[in-house]
Amino acid sequence: MFIRNAAARKWLFGLLAFLAVGIGLYAFAFYGTIDSAQNSGFAENKADDHLPDLWYTFIWLHAISAGTALGIGWLQFIRKIRRRNPNVHRIVGYLYSAGIAVGGVTGLYVAWYADGGISGRIGFTALALVWLYTLFRGLKSIIVDRNQIEHSHWFIRNYALTCAAIMLRIYTPLADGLFGLDTNDSFAVIGWLCWMPNLLFAEMLISGRGQSRHRPIEL
C-alpha cells in the first residue's frame, strides 16, 4: 500500500506530525513531574486500584520518554533532513531511541496495571515487547549490519508502534462516546487495537514502496 499522490502524502504526514507533537506536548503538560503524574486524571481514575508508589514513578518516566519519542520521531522520515543535515538526523535518532528504550521498559511494568483485565494487560505488554524488539532490530541493522534499507524498514515499524499513543487517544473517547464503555471494559480490545493495525499498515507501506524506492540514509 503506497500513496502515490504527493499532495495526499504531504497532507497525511502533516496530520501525523501535528498529532504527534500535540500528544507529546500533552505528556509534558500533564506528566512533566512526578507530582503532576500523581495528580493527573488518569492516576486519579486508578486511585481505587491501590497502586504502589513505584507505579507513579514509572508512569511519569513512561509518559515523558514515550512522549518525547512520539513528538520527534516523525523528523526521521524527512528526506531533506537526512540528506542535508545528517547530524540532525543522527541526534534525533539517538534521542528517539533513548525514549523508546525507557518507554518500552517502563511500559512492561505499567502494562500489568492496565485496565481491560488480562486481555488489556497482555495487549499492552505485547506492544512494549514488540516496540523494544523493533528498536533493537532497527539499531542492529545500521550499527552492526550497516544495512540502510533494513534500518529504514525497522524504524517505520517502530514509529508505527509509537503512534499507538495517538490511536489510544482516539479510540478511548470513541468507545466512551459511542458505546458508553469505560477503560475497564474498552481496554480489553483497545490494548490490541491501538497498535496491531498500525503495524499492519507499516508492513503494507514497506511492501508497497519496495526496496528499490528507498533512498540510502546518510549517517
Backbone as JSON, one array per atom type, in Angstrom:
{
  "sequence": "MFIRNAAARKWLFGLLAFLAVGIGLYAFAFYGTIDSAQNSGFAENKADDHLPDLWYTFIWLHAISAGTALGIGWLQFIRKIRRRNPNVHRIVGYLYSAGIAVGGVTGLYVAWYADGGISGRIGFTALALVWLYTLFRGLKSIIVDRNQIEHSHWFIRNYALTCAAIMLRIYTPLADGLFGLDTNDSFAVIGWLCWMPNLLFAEMLISGRGQSRHRPIEL",
  "N": [[0.87, -1.2, 0.0], [0.86, 1.99, -1.05], [0.83, 5.43, -1.07], [0.48, 7.31, -3.79], [-0.07, 9.88, -4.59], [1.35, 12.96, -4.28], [0.51, 15.26, -2.92], [-1.44, 14.24, -1.2], [0.14, 12.56, 0.37], [1.78, 14.44, 1.66], [-0.14, 15.88, 3.08], [-1.2, 13.92, 4.81], [1.11, 13.22, 6.19], [1.67, 15.64, 7.41], [-0.56, 15.84, 9.1], [-0.06, 13.66, 10.76], [2.35, 14.54, 11.97], [1.39, 16.8, 13.32], [-0.44, 15.67, 15.19], [1.32, 14.01, 16.58], [3.18, 15.82, 17.74], [1.38, 17.32, 19.26], [0.35, 15.42, 21.12], [2.71, 14.67, 22.3], [3.42, 17.08, 23.6], [1.25, 17.22, 25.3], [1.85, 15.11, 27.02], [4.03, 16.18, 28.43], [2.79, 18.36, 29.58], [0.9, 17.28, 31.38], [2.22, 15.25, 32.68], [4.68, 16.11, 33.44], [6.17, 16.24, 35.78], [6.76, 14.12, 38.66], [4.92, 14.7, 40.63], [2.87, 15.97, 39.17], [2.12, 13.83, 37.61], [1.04, 12.16, 39.55], [-1.18, 13.61, 40.21], [-2.68, 13.61, 37.95], [-5.56, 13.15, 35.8], [-5.75, 10.55, 34.86], [-4.3, 9.04, 36.75], [-5.83, 9.58, 39.01], [-8.21, 8.34, 38.35], [-7.48, 5.74, 38.68], [-7.19, 5.43, 41.34], [-8.59, 3.77, 43.07], [-7.4, 1.35, 42.65], [-5.3, 0.97, 44.29], [-2.5, 1.46, 43.83], [1.06, 0.79, 43.79], [3.71, 2.95, 45.03], [5.81, 2.98, 43.26], [4.62, 2.76, 40.79], [3.74, 5.3, 40.07], [6.13, 6.64, 39.61], [7.04, 5.18, 37.42], [4.98, 5.57, 35.52], [5.29, 8.24, 35.07], [7.93, 8.36, 34.0], [7.46, 6.78, 31.76], [5.53, 8.27, 30.32], [6.91, 10.69, 29.76], [9.23, 9.84, 28.36], [8.17, 8.3, 26.21], [6.48, 10.23, 25.14], [8.32, 12.15, 24.28], [9.68, 10.66, 22.3], [7.58, 10.17, 20.51], [6.94, 12.81, 19.78], [9.18, 13.72, 18.36], [9.89, 11.76, 16.59], [8.86, 11.63, 13.95], [10.45, 13.35, 12.5], [12.58, 11.89, 11.58], [11.87, 10.85, 9.16], [11.94, 12.75, 7.22], [13.23, 13.57, 4.23], [14.9, 15.68, 3.41], [16.17, 16.47, 5.75], [17.67, 14.19, 6.33], [19.39, 14.15, 4.15], [20.61, 16.71, 3.95], [21.25, 17.48, 6.52], [22.69, 15.42, 8.13], [23.73, 15.09, 10.69], [21.79, 16.16, 12.34], [19.74, 14.33, 11.88], [20.98, 12.1, 13.02], [21.24, 12.87, 15.72], [18.55, 13.23, 16.45], [17.8, 10.6, 16.1], [19.26, 9.31, 18.14], [18.09, 10.46, 20.46], [15.45, 9.69, 20.08], [15.68, 6.87, 20.13], [16.6, 6.48, 22.75], [14.37, 7.38, 24.12], [12.46, 5.45, 23.35], [13.61, 3.15, 24.41], [13.51, 3.62, 27.2], [10.78, 4.11, 27.44], [9.72, 1.66, 26.55], [10.68, -0.25, 28.41], [9.64, 0.74, 30.86], [7.03, 0.61, 30.08], [6.5, -2.13, 30.12], [6.24, -2.63, 32.82], [4.15, -0.88, 33.57], [2.1, -1.89, 32.03], [1.06, -4.11, 33.33], [-0.62, -3.12, 35.17], [-2.67, -2.15, 33.8], [-5.96, -1.18, 32.68], [-8.76, -3.21, 31.56], [-8.58, -5.87, 32.14], [-7.13, -9.18, 31.92], [-6.78, -9.43, 29.16], [-6.35, -6.77, 28.27], [-3.99, -6.22, 29.68], [-2.17, -8.1, 28.66], [-2.21, -7.3, 26.0], [-1.06, -4.67, 26.05], [1.39, -5.34, 27.15], [2.44, -6.95, 25.12], [2.67, -5.0, 23.14], [4.71, -3.36, 24.25], [6.85, -5.19, 24.21], [7.15, -5.81, 21.44], [7.68, -3.29, 20.54], [10.18, -2.72, 21.77], [11.64, -4.76, 20.55], [11.57, -4.11, 17.77], [12.97, -1.75, 17.9], [15.5, -2.68, 18.7], [16.15, -4.27, 16.44], [16.17, -2.3, 14.48], [18.34, -0.68, 15.28], [20.42, -2.54, 15.28], [20.53, -3.22, 12.58], [21.72, -1.02, 11.38], [23.98, -0.33, 12.91], [25.45, -2.69, 13.29], [24.99, -4.39, 11.02], [25.05, -2.58, 8.95], [23.08, -1.98, 7.11], [21.17, -0.01, 5.36], [18.64, 0.02, 4.22], [17.16, -1.97, 5.59], [17.35, -0.82, 8.08], [15.75, 1.45, 7.73], [13.29, 0.18, 7.26], [12.78, -1.16, 9.72], [12.55, 0.97, 11.48], [10.37, 2.3, 10.48], [8.4, 0.47, 11.17], [8.75, 0.6, 13.94], [8.11, 3.28, 14.59], [5.46, 3.28, 13.83], [4.4, 1.71, 15.83], [4.96, 3.37, 17.99], [3.11, 5.33, 17.48], [0.87, 4.26, 18.56], [0.15, 5.62, 20.8], [-1.23, 7.8, 19.79], [-3.46, 6.58, 18.57], [-4.62, 5.38, 20.78], [-5.66, 7.55, 22.13], [-7.6, 8.3, 20.44], [-9.33, 6.11, 20.13], [-10.21, 5.63, 22.77], [-11.96, 7.84, 23.74], [-13.88, 7.51, 21.74], [-14.92, 4.96, 22.26], [-16.07, 5.47, 24.69], [-17.89, 7.57, 24.07], [-19.5, 6.51, 21.97], [-20.28, 3.95, 22.77], [-20.5, 4.01, 25.48], [-18.56, 2.9, 27.13], [-16.24, 2.41, 29.74], [-12.69, 2.56, 30.53], [-12.11, 0.19, 31.83], [-13.58, -1.7, 30.54], [-13.27, -1.18, 27.74], [-10.5, -1.28, 27.24], [-9.78, -3.91, 27.04], [-10.02, -4.54, 24.41], [-8.93, -2.28, 23.11], [-6.34, -2.34, 23.98], [-5.09, -3.98, 22.18], [-6.0, -3.05, 19.72], [-4.96, -0.51, 19.41], [-2.42, -0.74, 18.41], [-1.93, -2.98, 16.69], [-3.25, -2.69, 14.07], [-1.72, -0.49, 13.23], [0.84, -1.58, 12.94], [0.32, -3.4, 10.93], [-0.35, -1.63, 8.87], [2.15, -0.41, 8.55], [3.63, -2.56, 7.54], [2.32, -2.93, 5.1], [2.91, -0.51, 3.92], [5.71, -0.65, 3.69], [5.92, -2.88, 2.01], [4.54, -1.93, -0.24], [6.11, 0.21, -1.09], [8.53, -1.01, -1.75], [11.9, -2.21, -2.01], [13.43, -0.92, -3.91], [12.57, 1.64, -3.98], [13.49, 2.97, -1.81], [15.66, 5.37, -0.36], [19.12, 5.74, 0.37], [20.07, 6.14, 3.8], [21.74, 8.81, 5.17], [24.46, 8.6, 7.27]],
  "CA": [[0.0, 0.0, 0.0], [1.7, 3.18, -1.16], [0.05, 6.58, -1.53], [1.3, 7.89, -4.85], [-0.36, 11.3, -4.74], [2.29, 13.69, -3.43], [-0.23, 16.18, -2.05], [-2.07, 13.44, -0.15], [1.2, 12.12, 1.28], [2.2, 15.58, 2.48], [-1.23, 16.21, 4.0], [-1.26, 12.88, 5.84], [2.31, 13.33, 7.02], [1.48, 16.84, 8.23], [-1.52, 15.49, 10.15], [0.67, 12.81, 11.7], [3.27, 15.38, 12.74], [0.58, 17.64, 14.22], [-0.94, 14.84, 16.29], [2.46, 13.53, 17.36], [3.68, 16.92, 18.56], [0.34, 17.67, 20.23], [0.28, 14.44, 22.21], [3.98, 14.79, 23.01], [3.3, 18.23, 24.5], [0.27, 16.81, 26.3], [2.56, 14.29, 28.01], [4.81, 17.06, 29.29], [1.89, 19.24, 30.32], [0.18, 16.58, 32.44], [3.09, 14.28, 33.35], [6.02, 16.7, 33.42], [6.84, 15.91, 37.04], [6.11, 13.01, 39.35], [3.74, 15.25, 41.32], [1.79, 16.17, 38.2], [1.66, 12.5, 37.23], [0.2, 11.66, 40.65], [-2.42, 14.38, 40.25], [-3.34, 13.56, 36.64], [-6.86, 12.5, 35.78], [-5.54, 9.12, 34.66], [-3.92, 8.45, 38.03], [-6.96, 9.69, 39.93], [-9.2, 7.31, 37.98], [-6.97, 4.45, 39.13], [-6.93, 5.52, 42.78], [-9.18, 2.61, 43.75], [-6.6, 0.15, 42.39], [-4.28, 0.91, 45.34], [-1.25, 1.26, 43.1], [2.28, 1.05, 44.56], [4.34, 4.24, 44.75], [6.67, 2.83, 42.09], [3.82, 2.94, 39.57], [3.7, 6.73, 39.73], [7.42, 6.97, 39.0], [7.13, 4.54, 36.11], [4.06, 6.19, 34.57], [5.92, 9.52, 34.74], [9.02, 8.07, 33.07], [6.89, 6.27, 30.51], [4.88, 9.36, 29.59], [7.89, 11.66, 29.28], [10.11, 9.23, 27.35], [7.39, 7.96, 25.03], [6.01, 11.49, 24.57], [9.45, 12.73, 23.55], [9.9, 9.87, 21.09], [6.47, 10.43, 19.59], [6.98, 14.18, 19.3], [10.31, 14.0, 17.46], [10.18, 10.62, 15.71], [8.49, 11.88, 12.55], [11.54, 14.08, 11.85], [13.48, 10.92, 10.97], [11.39, 10.46, 7.83], [12.04, 13.89, 6.3], [14.39, 13.29, 3.38], [15.8, 16.83, 3.37], [17.0, 16.43, 6.95], [18.62, 13.09, 6.2], [20.39, 14.44, 3.12], [21.32, 17.97, 4.14], [21.68, 17.62, 7.91], [22.76, 14.07, 8.7], [23.99, 15.16, 12.12], [20.49, 16.36, 12.99], [19.09, 13.03, 11.8], [21.64, 11.22, 13.97], [20.9, 13.31, 17.09], [17.14, 12.87, 16.65], [17.76, 9.15, 16.24], [19.73, 8.96, 19.49], [17.07, 10.86, 21.42], [14.3, 8.83, 19.85], [15.99, 5.52, 20.59], [16.63, 6.51, 24.21], [12.98, 7.49, 24.56], [11.78, 4.17, 23.16], [14.18, 2.19, 25.36], [12.93, 3.89, 28.52], [9.33, 3.93, 27.33], [9.4, 0.25, 26.42], [10.95, -0.94, 29.67], [8.63, 1.17, 31.83], [5.75, 0.13, 29.59], [6.31, -3.51, 30.57], [5.75, -2.56, 34.2], [2.84, -0.2, 33.61], [1.1, -2.71, 31.35], [0.43, -5.08, 34.24], [-1.61, -2.42, 35.98], [-3.59, -1.54, 32.85], [-7.36, -1.59, 32.68], [-9.09, -4.15, 30.5], [-8.39, -7.24, 32.57], [-5.95, -9.88, 31.43], [-6.62, -9.13, 27.74], [-5.72, -5.47, 28.16], [-2.62, -6.29, 30.19], [-1.34, -8.83, 27.7], [-2.11, -6.47, 24.8], [-0.08, -3.61, 26.26], [2.7, -5.97, 27.32], [2.89, -7.33, 23.78], [3.07, -3.76, 22.48], [6.02, -2.96, 24.77], [7.85, -6.14, 23.76], [7.38, -5.61, 20.01], [8.28, -1.95, 20.46], [11.6, -2.87, 22.08], [12.25, -5.64, 19.55], [11.78, -3.38, 16.52], [14.06, -0.81, 18.17], [16.74, -3.46, 18.65], [16.44, -4.65, 15.06], [16.5, -1.09, 13.75], [19.69, -0.26, 15.64], [21.36, -3.57, 14.83], [20.63, -3.21, 11.13], [22.6, 0.05, 10.92], [25.23, -0.31, 13.65], [26.18, -3.94, 13.08], [24.86, -4.9, 9.65], [25.24, -1.47, 8.01], [22.06, -2.14, 6.07], [20.35, 1.19, 5.49], [17.25, -0.27, 3.85], [16.54, -2.65, 6.73], [17.26, 0.2, 9.14], [14.55, 2.24, 7.44], [12.12, -0.68, 7.44], [12.51, -1.44, 11.13], [12.11, 2.18, 12.18], [8.99, 2.54, 10.07], [7.6, -0.38, 12.06], [8.84, 1.08, 15.31], [7.33, 4.52, 14.79], [4.05, 2.9, 13.75], [4.04, 1.27, 17.18], [4.97, 4.57, 18.82], [1.86, 6.03, 17.21], [-0.21, 3.68, 19.36], [-0.28, 6.67, 21.73], [-2.24, 8.6, 19.09], [-4.67, 5.79, 18.39], [-5.21, 5.18, 22.1], [-6.42, 8.75, 22.49], [-8.74, 8.38, 19.52], [-10.27, 5.02, 20.42], [-10.78, 5.68, 24.13], [-13.17, 8.66, 23.79], [-14.89, 6.93, 20.86], [-15.57, 3.86, 22.98], [-16.89, 6.08, 25.73], [-18.98, 8.33, 23.48], [-20.39, 5.72, 21.12], [-20.78, 2.74, 23.42], [-20.6, 4.2, 26.92], [-17.64, 1.98, 27.8], [-15.08, 3.0, 30.39], [-11.47, 1.86, 30.14], [-12.11, -1.16, 32.37], [-14.18, -2.56, 29.52], [-12.78, -0.96, 26.38], [-9.08, -1.58, 27.07], [-9.61, -5.32, 26.67], [-9.88, -4.52, 22.95], [-8.05, -1.19, 22.7], [-4.97, -2.76, 24.26], [-4.59, -4.59, 20.94], [-6.42, -2.27, 18.56], [-4.19, 0.73, 19.28], [-1.13, -0.94, 17.76], [-1.85, -4.01, 15.66], [-3.48, -2.12, 12.73], [-0.58, 0.37, 12.89], [1.92, -2.43, 12.46], [-0.12, -3.92, 9.63], [-0.2, -0.54, 7.91], [3.58, -0.25, 8.29], [4.04, -3.64, 6.66], [1.76, -2.63, 3.79], [3.67, 0.62, 3.39], [7.02, -1.16, 3.31], [5.72, -3.76, 0.85], [4.12, -1.12, -1.38], [7.21, 1.03, -1.58], [9.56, -1.85, -2.36], [13.25, -1.8, -1.66], [14.01, -0.06, -4.94], [12.11, 3.02, -3.83], [14.14, 3.56, -0.66], [16.9, 6.11, -0.56], [20.04, 5.49, 1.47], [20.07, 7.09, 4.91], [23.11, 9.29, 5.38], [24.86, 8.53, 8.67]],
  "C": [[0.89, 1.23, 0.0], [0.88, 4.31, -1.76], [0.9, 7.35, -2.53], [1.06, 9.38, -5.04], [0.48, 12.1, -3.75], [1.56, 14.6, -2.45], [-0.89, 15.42, -0.89], [-1.04, 12.97, 0.86], [1.62, 13.25, 2.22], [1.12, 15.94, 3.5], [-1.29, 15.2, 5.14], [-0.06, 12.95, 6.77], [2.21, 14.56, 7.93], [0.51, 16.59, 9.37], [-0.85, 14.62, 11.21], [1.59, 13.63, 12.59], [2.52, 16.24, 13.75], [0.1, 16.85, 15.43], [0.2, 14.37, 17.19], [3.0, 14.62, 18.28], [2.66, 17.29, 19.63], [0.29, 16.71, 21.4], [1.59, 14.42, 22.98], [3.96, 15.94, 24.01], [2.3, 17.95, 25.62], [0.95, 16.0, 27.41], [3.35, 15.16, 28.96], [3.92, 17.95, 30.13], [1.26, 18.55, 31.52], [1.04, 15.57, 33.22], [4.53, 14.8, 33.46], [6.83, 16.44, 34.67], [6.12, 14.73, 37.68], [4.85, 13.49, 40.06], [2.58, 15.44, 40.36], [1.25, 14.84, 37.71], [0.72, 11.93, 38.28], [-1.15, 12.35, 40.67], [-3.17, 14.37, 38.91], [-4.67, 12.85, 36.75], [-6.74, 11.0, 35.64], [-5.21, 8.43, 35.97], [-5.08, 8.49, 39.02], [-8.03, 8.65, 39.63], [-8.78, 5.91, 38.43], [-6.71, 4.42, 40.62], [-7.47, 4.31, 43.53], [-8.37, 1.33, 43.55], [-5.49, -0.04, 43.41], [-2.9, 0.6, 44.74], [-0.04, 1.52, 44.0], [2.9, 2.39, 44.15], [5.22, 4.16, 43.5], [5.91, 3.05, 40.8], [3.83, 4.39, 39.12], [5.03, 7.18, 39.1], [7.52, 6.41, 37.6], [6.18, 5.17, 35.1], [4.59, 7.55, 34.15], [7.04, 9.31, 33.73], [8.49, 7.61, 31.72], [6.29, 7.4, 29.68], [5.89, 10.32, 28.99], [8.75, 11.07, 28.17], [9.35, 8.91, 26.07], [6.86, 9.23, 24.34], [7.09, 12.19, 23.77], [9.67, 12.0, 22.23], [8.81, 10.13, 20.05], [6.59, 11.81, 18.96], [8.08, 14.49, 18.31], [10.52, 12.91, 16.41], [9.89, 10.87, 14.24], [9.57, 12.63, 11.79], [12.5, 13.13, 11.13], [13.11, 10.61, 9.52], [11.39, 11.61, 6.83], [13.34, 13.77, 5.52], [15.38, 14.44, 3.39], [16.71, 16.86, 4.59], [18.06, 15.35, 6.83], [19.75, 13.45, 5.23], [21.25, 15.66, 3.47], [21.89, 18.13, 5.54], [21.76, 16.25, 8.58], [23.04, 14.06, 10.2], [22.69, 15.37, 12.91], [19.72, 15.04, 13.0], [19.66, 12.07, 12.85], [21.25, 11.58, 15.4], [19.45, 12.96, 17.41], [17.02, 11.36, 16.87], [18.21, 8.69, 17.61], [18.66, 9.26, 20.53], [15.84, 9.97, 21.32], [14.53, 7.44, 20.42], [16.03, 5.46, 22.12], [15.21, 6.58, 24.76], [12.24, 6.18, 24.45], [12.3, 3.14, 24.15], [13.57, 2.38, 26.75], [11.43, 3.64, 28.49], [8.93, 2.47, 27.25], [9.58, -0.51, 27.71], [9.91, -0.55, 30.73], [7.24, 0.71, 31.41], [5.46, -1.3, 30.01], [5.77, -3.54, 31.99], [4.35, -1.99, 34.26], [1.74, -1.07, 33.03], [0.37, -3.65, 32.31], [-0.47, -4.43, 35.27], [-2.66, -1.77, 35.08], [-5.02, -2.02, 33.08], [-7.58, -2.6, 31.56], [-8.86, -5.6, 30.87], [-7.15, -7.87, 31.96], [-5.72, -9.62, 29.95], [-5.92, -7.8, 27.54], [-4.27, -5.5, 28.59], [-1.69, -7.01, 29.21], [-1.15, -8.01, 26.42], [-1.06, -5.39, 24.93], [1.31, -4.17, 26.51], [3.28, -6.38, 25.98], [3.37, -6.11, 23.0], [4.47, -3.35, 22.94], [7.12, -3.88, 24.26], [8.18, -5.95, 22.27], [8.04, -4.26, 19.76], [9.79, -2.02, 20.7], [12.31, -3.73, 21.03], [12.53, -4.9, 18.25], [12.86, -2.31, 16.69], [15.4, -1.52, 18.06], [17.11, -3.8, 17.21], [16.82, -3.43, 14.22], [17.91, -0.61, 14.02], [20.72, -1.27, 15.14], [21.57, -3.5, 13.32], [21.57, -2.12, 10.63], [23.95, 0.03, 11.62], [26.08, -1.53, 13.35], [26.18, -4.34, 11.61], [25.14, -3.85, 8.58], [24.28, -1.56, 6.83], [21.05, -1.01, 6.21], [18.89, 0.93, 5.16], [16.52, -0.95, 4.99], [16.38, -1.7, 7.91], [16.0, 1.04, 8.97], [13.29, 1.42, 7.69], [11.77, -0.86, 8.92], [12.06, -0.19, 11.88], [10.76, 2.67, 11.68], [8.05, 1.74, 10.96], [7.58, 0.19, 13.48], [8.03, 2.33, 15.54], [5.84, 4.26, 14.65], [3.56, 2.44, 15.12], [4.04, 2.44, 18.15], [3.67, 5.34, 18.68], [0.65, 5.36, 17.86], [-0.72, 4.7, 20.36], [-1.34, 7.57, 21.1], [-3.55, 7.84, 19.0], [-5.39, 5.54, 19.71], [-6.1, 6.35, 22.48], [-7.53, 9.06, 21.5], [-9.79, 7.34, 19.9], [-10.94, 5.15, 21.77], [-12.01, 6.57, 24.21], [-14.27, 8.15, 22.86], [-15.65, 5.81, 21.56], [-16.49, 4.39, 24.06], [-18.11, 6.76, 25.13], [-19.98, 7.51, 22.7], [-21.04, 4.55, 21.86], [-20.92, 2.86, 24.94], [-19.7, 3.3, 27.72], [-16.54, 2.77, 28.5], [-13.87, 2.13, 30.07], [-11.4, 0.45, 30.72], [-12.69, -2.17, 31.38], [-13.49, -2.42, 28.17], [-11.32, -1.36, 26.19], [-8.81, -3.05, 26.79], [-9.42, -5.45, 25.18], [-8.86, -3.47, 22.51], [-6.59, -1.51, 22.97], [-4.3, -3.44, 23.08], [-4.84, -3.68, 19.73], [-5.56, -1.03, 18.35], [-2.87, 0.53, 18.56], [-1.09, -1.97, 16.65], [-2.19, -3.48, 14.26], [-2.35, -1.19, 12.28], [0.55, -0.45, 12.3], [1.57, -3.03, 11.11], [0.03, -2.85, 8.55], [1.27, -0.33, 7.55], [4.09, -1.32, 7.34], [3.53, -3.41, 5.23], [2.52, -1.49, 3.12], [5.03, 0.17, 2.89], [6.91, -2.01, 2.05], [5.38, -2.96, -0.39], [5.23, -0.28, -1.96], [8.25, 0.19, -2.3], [10.94, -1.32, -2.05], [13.85, -0.82, -2.68], [13.63, 1.38, -4.76], [12.76, 3.7, -2.65], [15.39, 4.32, -1.08], [17.81, 5.78, 0.62], [19.93, 6.56, 2.55], [21.51, 7.5, 5.17], [23.41, 9.3, 6.87], [26.3, 8.99, 8.82]]
}
